[in-house]
PDB file of N, CA and C in Angstrom:
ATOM      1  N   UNK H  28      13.103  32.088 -29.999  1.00  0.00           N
ATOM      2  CA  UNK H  28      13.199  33.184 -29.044  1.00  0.00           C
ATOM      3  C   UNK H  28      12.036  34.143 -29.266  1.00  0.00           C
ATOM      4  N   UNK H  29      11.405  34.587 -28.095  1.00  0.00           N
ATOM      5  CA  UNK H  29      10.690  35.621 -28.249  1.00  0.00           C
ATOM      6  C   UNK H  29      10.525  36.785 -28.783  1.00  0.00           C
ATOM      7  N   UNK H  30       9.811  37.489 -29.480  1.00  0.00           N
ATOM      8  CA  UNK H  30      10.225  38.788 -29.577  1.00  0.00           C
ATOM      9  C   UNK H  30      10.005  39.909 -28.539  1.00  0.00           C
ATOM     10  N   UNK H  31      10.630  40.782 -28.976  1.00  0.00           N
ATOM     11  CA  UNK H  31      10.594  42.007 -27.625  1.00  0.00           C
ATOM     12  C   UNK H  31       9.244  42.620 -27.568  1.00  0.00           C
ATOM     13  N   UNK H  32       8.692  42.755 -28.441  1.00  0.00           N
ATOM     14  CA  UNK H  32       6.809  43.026 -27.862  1.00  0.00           C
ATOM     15  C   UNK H  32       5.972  41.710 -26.541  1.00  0.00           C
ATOM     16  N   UNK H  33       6.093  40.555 -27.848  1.00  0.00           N
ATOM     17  CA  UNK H  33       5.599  39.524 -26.727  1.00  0.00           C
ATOM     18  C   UNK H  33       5.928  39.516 -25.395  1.00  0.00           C
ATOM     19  N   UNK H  34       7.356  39.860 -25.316  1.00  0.00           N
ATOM     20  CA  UNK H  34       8.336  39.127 -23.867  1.00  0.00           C
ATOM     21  C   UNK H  34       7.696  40.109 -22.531  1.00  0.00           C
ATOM     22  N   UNK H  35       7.875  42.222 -23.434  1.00  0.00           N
ATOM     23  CA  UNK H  35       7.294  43.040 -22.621  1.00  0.00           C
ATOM     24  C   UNK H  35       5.755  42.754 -22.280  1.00  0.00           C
ATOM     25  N   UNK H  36       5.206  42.345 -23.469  1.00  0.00           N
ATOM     26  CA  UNK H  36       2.837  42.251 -22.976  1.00  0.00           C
ATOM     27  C   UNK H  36       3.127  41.039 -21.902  1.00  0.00           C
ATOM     28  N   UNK H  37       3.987  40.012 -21.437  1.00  0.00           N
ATOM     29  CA  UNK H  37       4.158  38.795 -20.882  1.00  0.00           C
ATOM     30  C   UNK H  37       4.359  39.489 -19.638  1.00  0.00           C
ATOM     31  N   UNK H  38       5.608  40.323 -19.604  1.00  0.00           N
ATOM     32  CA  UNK H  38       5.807  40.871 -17.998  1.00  0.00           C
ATOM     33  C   UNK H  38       5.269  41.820 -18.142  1.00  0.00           C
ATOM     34  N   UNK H  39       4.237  42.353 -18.616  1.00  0.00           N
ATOM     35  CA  UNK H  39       2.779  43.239 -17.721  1.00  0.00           C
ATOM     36  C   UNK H  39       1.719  42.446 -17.192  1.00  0.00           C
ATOM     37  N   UNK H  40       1.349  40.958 -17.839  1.00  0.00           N
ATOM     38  CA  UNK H  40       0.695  40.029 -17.471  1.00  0.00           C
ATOM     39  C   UNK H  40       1.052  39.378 -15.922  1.00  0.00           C
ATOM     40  N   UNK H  41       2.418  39.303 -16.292  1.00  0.00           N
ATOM     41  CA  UNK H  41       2.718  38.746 -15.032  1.00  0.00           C
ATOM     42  C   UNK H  41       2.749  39.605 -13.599  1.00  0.00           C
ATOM     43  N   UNK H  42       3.401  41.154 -14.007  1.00  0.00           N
ATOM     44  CA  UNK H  42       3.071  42.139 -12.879  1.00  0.00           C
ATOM     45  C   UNK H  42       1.502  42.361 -12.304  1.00  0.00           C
ATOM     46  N   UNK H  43       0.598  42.150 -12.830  1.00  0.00           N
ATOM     47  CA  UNK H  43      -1.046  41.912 -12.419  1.00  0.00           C
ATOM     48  C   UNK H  43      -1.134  40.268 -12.491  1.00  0.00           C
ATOM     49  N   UNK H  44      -0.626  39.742 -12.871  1.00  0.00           N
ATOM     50  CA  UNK H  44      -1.112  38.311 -12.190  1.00  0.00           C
ATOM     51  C   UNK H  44      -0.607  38.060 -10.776  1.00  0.00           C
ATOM     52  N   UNK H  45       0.737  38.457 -10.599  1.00  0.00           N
ATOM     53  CA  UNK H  45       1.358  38.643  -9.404  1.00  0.00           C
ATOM     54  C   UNK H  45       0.325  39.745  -7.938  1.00  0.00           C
ATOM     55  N   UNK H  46      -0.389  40.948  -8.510  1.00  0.00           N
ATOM     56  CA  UNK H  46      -0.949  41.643  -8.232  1.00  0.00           C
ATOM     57  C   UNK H  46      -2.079  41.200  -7.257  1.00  0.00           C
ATOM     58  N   UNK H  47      -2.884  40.505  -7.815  1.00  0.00           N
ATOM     59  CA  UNK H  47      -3.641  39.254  -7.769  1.00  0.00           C
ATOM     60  C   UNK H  47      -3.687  38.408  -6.872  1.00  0.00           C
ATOM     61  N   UNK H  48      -2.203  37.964  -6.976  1.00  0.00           N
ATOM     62  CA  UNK H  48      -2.122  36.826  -6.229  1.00  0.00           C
ATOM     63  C   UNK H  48      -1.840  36.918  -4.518  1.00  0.00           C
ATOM     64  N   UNK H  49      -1.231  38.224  -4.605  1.00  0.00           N
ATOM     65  CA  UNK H  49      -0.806  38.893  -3.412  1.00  0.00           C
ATOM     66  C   UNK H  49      -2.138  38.955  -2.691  1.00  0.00           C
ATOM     67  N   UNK H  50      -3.498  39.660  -3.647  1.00  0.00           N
ATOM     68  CA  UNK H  50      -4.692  39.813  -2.477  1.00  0.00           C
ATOM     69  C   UNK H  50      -5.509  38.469  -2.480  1.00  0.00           C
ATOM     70  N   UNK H  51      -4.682  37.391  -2.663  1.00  0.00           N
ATOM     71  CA  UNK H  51      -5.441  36.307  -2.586  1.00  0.00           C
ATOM     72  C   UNK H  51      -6.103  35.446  -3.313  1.00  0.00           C
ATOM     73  N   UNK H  52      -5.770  35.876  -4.897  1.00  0.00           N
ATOM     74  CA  UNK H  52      -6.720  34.975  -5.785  1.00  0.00           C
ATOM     75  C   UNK H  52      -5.556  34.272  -6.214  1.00  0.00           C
ATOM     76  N   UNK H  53      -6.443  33.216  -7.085  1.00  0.00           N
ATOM     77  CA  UNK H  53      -5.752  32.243  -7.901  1.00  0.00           C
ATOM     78  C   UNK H  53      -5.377  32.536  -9.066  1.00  0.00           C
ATOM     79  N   UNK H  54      -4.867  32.795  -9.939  1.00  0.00           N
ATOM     80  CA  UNK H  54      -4.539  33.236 -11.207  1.00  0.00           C
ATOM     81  C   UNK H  54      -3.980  32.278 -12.285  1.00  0.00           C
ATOM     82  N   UNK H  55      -4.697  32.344 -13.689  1.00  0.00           N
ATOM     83  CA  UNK H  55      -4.177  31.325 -14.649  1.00  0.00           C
ATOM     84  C   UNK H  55      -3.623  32.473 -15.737  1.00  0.00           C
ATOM     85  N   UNK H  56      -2.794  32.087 -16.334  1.00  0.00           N
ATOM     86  CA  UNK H  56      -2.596  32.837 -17.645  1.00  0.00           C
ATOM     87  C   UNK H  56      -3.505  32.280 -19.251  1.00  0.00           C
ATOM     88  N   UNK H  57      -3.710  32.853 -19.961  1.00  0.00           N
ATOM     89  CA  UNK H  57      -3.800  32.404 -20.944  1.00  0.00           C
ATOM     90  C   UNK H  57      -3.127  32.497 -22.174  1.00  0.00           C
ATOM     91  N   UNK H  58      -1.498  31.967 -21.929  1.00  0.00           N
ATOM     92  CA  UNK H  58      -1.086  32.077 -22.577  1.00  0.00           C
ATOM     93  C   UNK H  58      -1.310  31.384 -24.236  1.00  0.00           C
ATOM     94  N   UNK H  59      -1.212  32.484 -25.532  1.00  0.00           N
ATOM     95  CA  UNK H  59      -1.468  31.446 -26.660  1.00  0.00           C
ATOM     96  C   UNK H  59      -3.002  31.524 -27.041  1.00  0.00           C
ATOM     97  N   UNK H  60      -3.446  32.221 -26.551  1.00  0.00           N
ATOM     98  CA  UNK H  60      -5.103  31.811 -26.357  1.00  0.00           C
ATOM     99  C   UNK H  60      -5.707  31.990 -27.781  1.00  0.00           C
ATOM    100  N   UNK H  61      -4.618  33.483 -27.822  1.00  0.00           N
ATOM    101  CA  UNK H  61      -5.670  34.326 -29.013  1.00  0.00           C
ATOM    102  C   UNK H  61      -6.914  34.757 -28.304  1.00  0.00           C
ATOM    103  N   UNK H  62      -7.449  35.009 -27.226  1.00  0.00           N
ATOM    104  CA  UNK H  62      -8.612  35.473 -26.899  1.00  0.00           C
ATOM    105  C   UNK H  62      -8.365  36.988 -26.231  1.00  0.00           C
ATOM    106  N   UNK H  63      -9.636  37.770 -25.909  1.00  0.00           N
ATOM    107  CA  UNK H  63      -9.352  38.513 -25.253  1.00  0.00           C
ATOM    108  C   UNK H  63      -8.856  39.032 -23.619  1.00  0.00           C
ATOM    109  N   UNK H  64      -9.285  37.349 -23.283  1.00  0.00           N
ATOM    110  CA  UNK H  64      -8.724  37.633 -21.580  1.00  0.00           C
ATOM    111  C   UNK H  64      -7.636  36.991 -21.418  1.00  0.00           C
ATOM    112  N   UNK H  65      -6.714  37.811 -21.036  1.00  0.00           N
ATOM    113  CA  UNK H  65      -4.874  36.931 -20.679  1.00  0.00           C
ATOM    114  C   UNK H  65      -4.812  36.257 -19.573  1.00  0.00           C
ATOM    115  N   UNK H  66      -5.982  36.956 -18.633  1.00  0.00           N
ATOM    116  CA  UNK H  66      -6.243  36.426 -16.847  1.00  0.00           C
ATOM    117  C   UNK H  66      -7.240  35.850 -16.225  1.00  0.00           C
ATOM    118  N   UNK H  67      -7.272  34.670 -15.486  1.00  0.00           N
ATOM    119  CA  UNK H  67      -8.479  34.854 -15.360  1.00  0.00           C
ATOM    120  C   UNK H  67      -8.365  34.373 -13.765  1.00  0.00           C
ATOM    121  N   UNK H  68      -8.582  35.168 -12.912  1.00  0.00           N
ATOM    122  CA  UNK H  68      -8.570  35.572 -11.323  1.00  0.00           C
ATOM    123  C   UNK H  68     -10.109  35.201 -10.624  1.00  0.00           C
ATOM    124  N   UNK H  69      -9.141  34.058  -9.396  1.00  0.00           N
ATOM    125  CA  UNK H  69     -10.528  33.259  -9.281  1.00  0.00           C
ATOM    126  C   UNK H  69     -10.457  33.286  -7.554  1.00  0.00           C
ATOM    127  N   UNK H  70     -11.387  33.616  -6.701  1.00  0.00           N
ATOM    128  CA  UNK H  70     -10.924  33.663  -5.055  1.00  0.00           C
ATOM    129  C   UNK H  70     -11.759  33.188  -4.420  1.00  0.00           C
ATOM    130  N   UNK H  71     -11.802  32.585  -3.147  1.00  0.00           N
ATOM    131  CA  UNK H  71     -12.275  31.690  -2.280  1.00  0.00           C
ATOM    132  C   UNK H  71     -14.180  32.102  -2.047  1.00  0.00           C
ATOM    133  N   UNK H  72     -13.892  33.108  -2.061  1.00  0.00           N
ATOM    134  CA  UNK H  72     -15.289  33.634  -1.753  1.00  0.00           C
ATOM    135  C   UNK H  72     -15.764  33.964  -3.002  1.00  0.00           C
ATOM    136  N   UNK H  73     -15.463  33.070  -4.410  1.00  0.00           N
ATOM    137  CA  UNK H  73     -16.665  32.736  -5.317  1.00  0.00           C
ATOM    138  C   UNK H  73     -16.688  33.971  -6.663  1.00  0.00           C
ATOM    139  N   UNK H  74     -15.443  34.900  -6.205  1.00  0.00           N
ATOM    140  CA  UNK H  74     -15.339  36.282  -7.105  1.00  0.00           C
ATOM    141  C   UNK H  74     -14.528  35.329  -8.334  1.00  0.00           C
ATOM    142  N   UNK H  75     -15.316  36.150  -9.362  1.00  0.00           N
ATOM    143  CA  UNK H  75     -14.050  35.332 -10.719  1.00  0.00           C
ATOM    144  C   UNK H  75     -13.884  36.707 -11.381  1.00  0.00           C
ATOM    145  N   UNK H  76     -12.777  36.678 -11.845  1.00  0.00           N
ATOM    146  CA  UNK H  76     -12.489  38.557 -12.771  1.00  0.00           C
ATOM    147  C   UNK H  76     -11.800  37.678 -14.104  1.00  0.00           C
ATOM    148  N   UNK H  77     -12.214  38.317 -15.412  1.00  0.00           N
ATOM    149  CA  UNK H  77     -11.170  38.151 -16.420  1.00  0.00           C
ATOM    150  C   UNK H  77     -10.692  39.271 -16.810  1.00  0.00           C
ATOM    151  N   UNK H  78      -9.910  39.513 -17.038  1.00  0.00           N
ATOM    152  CA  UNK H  78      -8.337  40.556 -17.152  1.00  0.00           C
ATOM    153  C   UNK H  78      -7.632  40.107 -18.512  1.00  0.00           C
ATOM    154  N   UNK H  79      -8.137  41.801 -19.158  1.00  0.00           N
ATOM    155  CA  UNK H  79      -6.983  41.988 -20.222  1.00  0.00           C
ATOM    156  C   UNK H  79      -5.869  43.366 -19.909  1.00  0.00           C
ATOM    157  N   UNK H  80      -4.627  42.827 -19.854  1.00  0.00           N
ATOM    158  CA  UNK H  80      -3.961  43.274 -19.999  1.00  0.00           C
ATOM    159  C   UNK H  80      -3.196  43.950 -21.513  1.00  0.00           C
ATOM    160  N   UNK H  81      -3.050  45.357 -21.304  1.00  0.00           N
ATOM    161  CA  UNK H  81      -2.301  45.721 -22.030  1.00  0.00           C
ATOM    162  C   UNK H  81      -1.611  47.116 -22.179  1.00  0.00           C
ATOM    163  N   UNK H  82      -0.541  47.490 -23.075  1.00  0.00           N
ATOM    164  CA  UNK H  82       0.665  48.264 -22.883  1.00  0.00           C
ATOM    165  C   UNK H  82       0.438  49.482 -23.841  1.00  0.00           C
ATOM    166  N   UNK H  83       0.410  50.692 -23.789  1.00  0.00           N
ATOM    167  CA  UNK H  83       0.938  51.691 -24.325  1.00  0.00           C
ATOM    168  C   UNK H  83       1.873  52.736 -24.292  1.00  0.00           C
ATOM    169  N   UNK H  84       2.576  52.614 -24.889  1.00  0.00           N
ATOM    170  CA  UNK H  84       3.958  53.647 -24.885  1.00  0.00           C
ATOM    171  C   UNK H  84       3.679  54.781 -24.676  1.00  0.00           C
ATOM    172  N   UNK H  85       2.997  55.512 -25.385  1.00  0.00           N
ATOM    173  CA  UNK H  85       2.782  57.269 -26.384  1.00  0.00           C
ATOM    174  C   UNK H  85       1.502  56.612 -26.516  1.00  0.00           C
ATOM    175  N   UNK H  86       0.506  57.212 -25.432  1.00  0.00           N
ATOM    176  CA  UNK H  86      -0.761  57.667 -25.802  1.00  0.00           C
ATOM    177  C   UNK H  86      -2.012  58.409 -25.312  1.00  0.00           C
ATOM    178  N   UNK H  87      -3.183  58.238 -24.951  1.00  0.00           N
ATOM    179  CA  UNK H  87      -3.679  59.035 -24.489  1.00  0.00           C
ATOM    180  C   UNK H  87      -4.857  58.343 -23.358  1.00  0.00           C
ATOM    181  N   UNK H  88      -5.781  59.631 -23.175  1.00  0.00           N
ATOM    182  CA  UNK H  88      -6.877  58.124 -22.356  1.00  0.00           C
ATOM    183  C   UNK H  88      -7.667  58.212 -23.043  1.00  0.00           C
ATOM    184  N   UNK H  89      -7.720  58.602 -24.114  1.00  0.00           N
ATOM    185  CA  UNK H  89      -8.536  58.251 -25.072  1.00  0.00           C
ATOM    186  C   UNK H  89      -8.521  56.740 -26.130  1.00  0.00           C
ATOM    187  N   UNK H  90      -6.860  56.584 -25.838  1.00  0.00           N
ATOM    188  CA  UNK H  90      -6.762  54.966 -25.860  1.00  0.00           C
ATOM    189  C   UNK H  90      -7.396  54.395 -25.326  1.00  0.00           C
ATOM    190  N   UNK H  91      -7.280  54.711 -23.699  1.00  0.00           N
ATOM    191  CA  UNK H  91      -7.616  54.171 -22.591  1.00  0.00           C
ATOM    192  C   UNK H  91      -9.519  53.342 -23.218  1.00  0.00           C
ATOM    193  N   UNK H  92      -9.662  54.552 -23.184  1.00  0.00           N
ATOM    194  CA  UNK H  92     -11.897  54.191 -23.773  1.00  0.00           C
ATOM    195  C   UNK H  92     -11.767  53.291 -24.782  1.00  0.00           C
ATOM    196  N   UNK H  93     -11.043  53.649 -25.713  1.00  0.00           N
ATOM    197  CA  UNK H  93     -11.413  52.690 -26.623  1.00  0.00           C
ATOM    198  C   UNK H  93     -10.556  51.059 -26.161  1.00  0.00           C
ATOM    199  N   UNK H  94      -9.410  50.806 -25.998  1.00  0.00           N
ATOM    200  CA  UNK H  94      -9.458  49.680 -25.400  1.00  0.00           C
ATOM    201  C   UNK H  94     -10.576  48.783 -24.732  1.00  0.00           C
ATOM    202  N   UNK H  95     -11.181  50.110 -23.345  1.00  0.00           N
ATOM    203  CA  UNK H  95     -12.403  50.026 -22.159  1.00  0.00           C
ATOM    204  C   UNK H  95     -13.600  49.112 -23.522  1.00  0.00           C
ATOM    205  N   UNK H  96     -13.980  50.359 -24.441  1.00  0.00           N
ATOM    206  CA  UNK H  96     -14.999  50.049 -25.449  1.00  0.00           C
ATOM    207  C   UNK H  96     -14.426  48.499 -26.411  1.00  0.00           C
ATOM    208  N   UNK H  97     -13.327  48.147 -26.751  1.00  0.00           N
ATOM    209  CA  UNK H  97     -13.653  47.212 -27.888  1.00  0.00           C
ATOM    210  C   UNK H  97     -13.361  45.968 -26.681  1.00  0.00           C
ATOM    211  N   UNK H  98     -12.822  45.232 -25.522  1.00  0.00           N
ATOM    212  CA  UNK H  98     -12.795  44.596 -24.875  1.00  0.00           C
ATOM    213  C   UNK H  98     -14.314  43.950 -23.911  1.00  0.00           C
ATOM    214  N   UNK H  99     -15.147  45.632 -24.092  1.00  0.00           N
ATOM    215  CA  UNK H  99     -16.784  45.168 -24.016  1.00  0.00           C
ATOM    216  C   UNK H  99     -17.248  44.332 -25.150  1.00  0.00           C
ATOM    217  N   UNK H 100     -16.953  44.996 -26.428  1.00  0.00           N
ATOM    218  CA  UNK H 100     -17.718  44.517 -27.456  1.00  0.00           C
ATOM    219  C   UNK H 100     -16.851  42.984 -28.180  1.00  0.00           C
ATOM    220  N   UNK H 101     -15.522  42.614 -27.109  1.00  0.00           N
ATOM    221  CA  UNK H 101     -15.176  41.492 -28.034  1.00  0.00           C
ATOM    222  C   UNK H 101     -14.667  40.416 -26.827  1.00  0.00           C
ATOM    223  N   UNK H 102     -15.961  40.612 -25.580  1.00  0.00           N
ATOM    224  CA  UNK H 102     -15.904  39.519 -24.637  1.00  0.00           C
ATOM    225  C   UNK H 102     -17.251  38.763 -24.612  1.00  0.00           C
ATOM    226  N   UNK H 103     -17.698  37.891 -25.540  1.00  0.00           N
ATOM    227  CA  UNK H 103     -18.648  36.925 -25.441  1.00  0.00           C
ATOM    228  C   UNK H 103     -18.777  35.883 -24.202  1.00  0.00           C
ATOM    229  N   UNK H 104     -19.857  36.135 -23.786  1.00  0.00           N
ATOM    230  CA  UNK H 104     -19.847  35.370 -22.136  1.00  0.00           C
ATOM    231  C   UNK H 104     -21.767  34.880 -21.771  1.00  0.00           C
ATOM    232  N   UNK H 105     -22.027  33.770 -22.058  1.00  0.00           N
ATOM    233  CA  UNK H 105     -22.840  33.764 -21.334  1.00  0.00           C
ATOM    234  C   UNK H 105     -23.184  33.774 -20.011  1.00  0.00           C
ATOM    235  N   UNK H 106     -24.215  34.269 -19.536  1.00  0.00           N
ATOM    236  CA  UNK H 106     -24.276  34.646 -18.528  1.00  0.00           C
ATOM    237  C   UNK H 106     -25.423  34.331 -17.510  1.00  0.00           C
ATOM    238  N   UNK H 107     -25.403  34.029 -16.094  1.00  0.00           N
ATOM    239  CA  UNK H 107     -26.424  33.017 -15.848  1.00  0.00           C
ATOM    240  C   UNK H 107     -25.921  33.378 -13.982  1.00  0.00           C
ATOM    241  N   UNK H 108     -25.282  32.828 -13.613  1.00  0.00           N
ATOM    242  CA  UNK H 108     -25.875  32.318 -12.047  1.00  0.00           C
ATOM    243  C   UNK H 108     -24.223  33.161 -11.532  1.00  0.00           C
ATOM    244  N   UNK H 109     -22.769  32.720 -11.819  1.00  0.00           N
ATOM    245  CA  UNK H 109     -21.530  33.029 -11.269  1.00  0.00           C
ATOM    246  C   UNK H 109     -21.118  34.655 -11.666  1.00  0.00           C
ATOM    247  N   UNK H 110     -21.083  35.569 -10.825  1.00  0.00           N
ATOM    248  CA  UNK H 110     -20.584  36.722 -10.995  1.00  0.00           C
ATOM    249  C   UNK H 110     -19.248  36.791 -11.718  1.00  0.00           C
ATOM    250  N   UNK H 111     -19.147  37.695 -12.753  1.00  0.00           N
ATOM    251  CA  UNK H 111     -17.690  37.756 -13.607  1.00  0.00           C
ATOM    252  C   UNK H 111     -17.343  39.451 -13.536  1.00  0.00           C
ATOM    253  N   UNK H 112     -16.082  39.676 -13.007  1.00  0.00           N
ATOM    254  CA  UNK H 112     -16.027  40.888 -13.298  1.00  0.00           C
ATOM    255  C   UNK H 112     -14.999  40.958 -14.353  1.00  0.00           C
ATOM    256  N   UNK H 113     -15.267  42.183 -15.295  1.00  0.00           N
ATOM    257  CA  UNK H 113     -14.276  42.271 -16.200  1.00  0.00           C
ATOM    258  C   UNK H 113     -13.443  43.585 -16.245  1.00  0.00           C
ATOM    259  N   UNK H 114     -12.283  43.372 -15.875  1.00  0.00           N
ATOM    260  CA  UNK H 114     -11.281  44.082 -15.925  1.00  0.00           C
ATOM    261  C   UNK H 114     -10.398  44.642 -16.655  1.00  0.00           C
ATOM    262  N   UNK H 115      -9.707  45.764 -16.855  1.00  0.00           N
ATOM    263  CA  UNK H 115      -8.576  45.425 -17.916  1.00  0.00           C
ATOM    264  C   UNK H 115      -7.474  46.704 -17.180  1.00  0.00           C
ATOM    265  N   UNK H 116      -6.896  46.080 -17.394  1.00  0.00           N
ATOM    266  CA  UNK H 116      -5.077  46.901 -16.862  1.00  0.00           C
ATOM    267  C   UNK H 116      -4.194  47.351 -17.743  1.00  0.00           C
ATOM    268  N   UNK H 117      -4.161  48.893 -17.881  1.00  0.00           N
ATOM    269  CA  UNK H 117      -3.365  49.385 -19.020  1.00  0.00           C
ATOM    270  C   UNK H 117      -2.353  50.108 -18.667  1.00  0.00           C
ATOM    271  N   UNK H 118      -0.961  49.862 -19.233  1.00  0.00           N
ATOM    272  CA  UNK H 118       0.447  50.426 -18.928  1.00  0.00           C
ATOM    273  C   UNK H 118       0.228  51.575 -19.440  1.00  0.00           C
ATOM    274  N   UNK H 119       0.373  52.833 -19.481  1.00  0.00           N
ATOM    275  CA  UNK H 119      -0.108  54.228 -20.014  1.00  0.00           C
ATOM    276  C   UNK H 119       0.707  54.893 -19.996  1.00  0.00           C
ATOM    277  N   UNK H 120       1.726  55.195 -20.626  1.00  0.00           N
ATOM    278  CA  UNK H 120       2.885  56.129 -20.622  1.00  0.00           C
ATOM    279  C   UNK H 120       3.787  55.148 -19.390  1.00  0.00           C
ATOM    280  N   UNK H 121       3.947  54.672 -19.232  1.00  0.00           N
ATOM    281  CA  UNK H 121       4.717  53.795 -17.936  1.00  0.00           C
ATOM    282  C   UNK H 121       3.533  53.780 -16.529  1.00  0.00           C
ATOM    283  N   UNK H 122       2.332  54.443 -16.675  1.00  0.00           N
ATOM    284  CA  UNK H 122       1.578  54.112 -15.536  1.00  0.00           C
ATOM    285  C   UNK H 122       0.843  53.245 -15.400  1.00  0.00           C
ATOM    286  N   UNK H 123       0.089  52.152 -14.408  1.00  0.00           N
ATOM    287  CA  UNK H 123      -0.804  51.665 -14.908  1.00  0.00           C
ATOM    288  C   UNK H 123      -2.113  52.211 -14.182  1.00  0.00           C
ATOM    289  N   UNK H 124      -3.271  51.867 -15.070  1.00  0.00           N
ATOM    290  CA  UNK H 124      -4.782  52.155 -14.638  1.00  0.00           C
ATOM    291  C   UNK H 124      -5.427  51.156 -14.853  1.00  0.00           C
ATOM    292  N   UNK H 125      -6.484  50.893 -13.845  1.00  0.00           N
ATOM    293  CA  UNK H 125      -7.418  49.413 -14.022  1.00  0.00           C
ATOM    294  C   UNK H 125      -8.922  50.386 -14.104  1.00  0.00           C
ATOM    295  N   UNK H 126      -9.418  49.503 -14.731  1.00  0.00           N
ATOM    296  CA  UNK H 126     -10.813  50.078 -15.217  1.00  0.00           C
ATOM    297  C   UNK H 126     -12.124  48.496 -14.874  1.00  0.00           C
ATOM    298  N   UNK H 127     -12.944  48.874 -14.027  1.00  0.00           N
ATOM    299  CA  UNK H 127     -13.709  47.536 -13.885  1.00  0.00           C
ATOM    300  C   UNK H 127     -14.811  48.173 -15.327  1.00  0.00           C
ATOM    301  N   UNK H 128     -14.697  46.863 -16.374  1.00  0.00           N
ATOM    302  CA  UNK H 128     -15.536  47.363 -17.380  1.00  0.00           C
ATOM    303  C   UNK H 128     -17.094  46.915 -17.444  1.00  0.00           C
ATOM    304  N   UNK H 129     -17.298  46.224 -16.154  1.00  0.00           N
ATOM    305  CA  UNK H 129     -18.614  45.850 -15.976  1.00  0.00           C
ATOM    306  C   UNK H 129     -18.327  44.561 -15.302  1.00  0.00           C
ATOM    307  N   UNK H 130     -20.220  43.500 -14.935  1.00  0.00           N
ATOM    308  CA  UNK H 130     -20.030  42.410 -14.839  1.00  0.00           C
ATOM    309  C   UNK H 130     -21.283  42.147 -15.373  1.00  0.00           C
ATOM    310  N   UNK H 131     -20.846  39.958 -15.860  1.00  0.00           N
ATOM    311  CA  UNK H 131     -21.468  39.288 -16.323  1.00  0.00           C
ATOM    312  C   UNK H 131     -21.863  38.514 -15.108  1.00  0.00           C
ATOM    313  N   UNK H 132     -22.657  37.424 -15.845  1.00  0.00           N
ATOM    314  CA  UNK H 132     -22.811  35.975 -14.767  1.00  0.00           C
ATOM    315  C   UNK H 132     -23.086  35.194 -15.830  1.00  0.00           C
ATOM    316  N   UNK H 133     -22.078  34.381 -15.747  1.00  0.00           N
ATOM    317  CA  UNK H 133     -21.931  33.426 -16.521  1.00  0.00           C
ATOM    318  C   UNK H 133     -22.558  31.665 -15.745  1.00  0.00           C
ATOM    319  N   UNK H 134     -23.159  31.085 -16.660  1.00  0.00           N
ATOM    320  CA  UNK H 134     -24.118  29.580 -16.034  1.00  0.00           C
ATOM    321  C   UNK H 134     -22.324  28.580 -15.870  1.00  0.00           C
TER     322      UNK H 134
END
């Protein structure tokens, strides 16, 4: 059985994968990955986004940056010809906020 952290980071994943899917993209999970992207959102017209999701109870937006900051510094991507945007979606006191943290182009 799951534990109650995993089960809750799972249905925030799934509330933005669902999110997603509504404006039309394709969405995979990565569940298990161990990596930093849980999502990776892919749509007809050639847009790819990877998406980390994640949850804070009690905190600040100063969480917010540093999440923004270590998800820059711990997404290795080469980069080449396909536009990547990188995203991340944070539960914030029960709100959520999306932050586009840049883009790559990956070969």
């Amino acid at each position: 059985m799951a534990n109650a952290k995993y089960t809750a980071g799972r249905a925030a994943e799934y509330q933005i994968r669902d999110l997603y899917k509504e404006r039309g993209f394709k969405v995979v999970r990565s569940a298990g990955s161990k990596t930093k992207i849980d999502l990776v959102a892919l749509h007809k017209c050639g847009v790819v986004i990877a998406i980390q999701v994640k949850r804070i109870k009690k905190g600040t937006q100063a969480d917010v940056q540093r999440l923004v900051k270590e998800f820059l510094t711990n997404l290795p991507m080469e980069t080449k010809d396909t536009p990547i945007v990188q995203m991340l979606h944070v539960k914030l006191n029960g709100k959520w906020q999306s932050t586009s943290v840049g883009d790559s182009r990956i070969a």
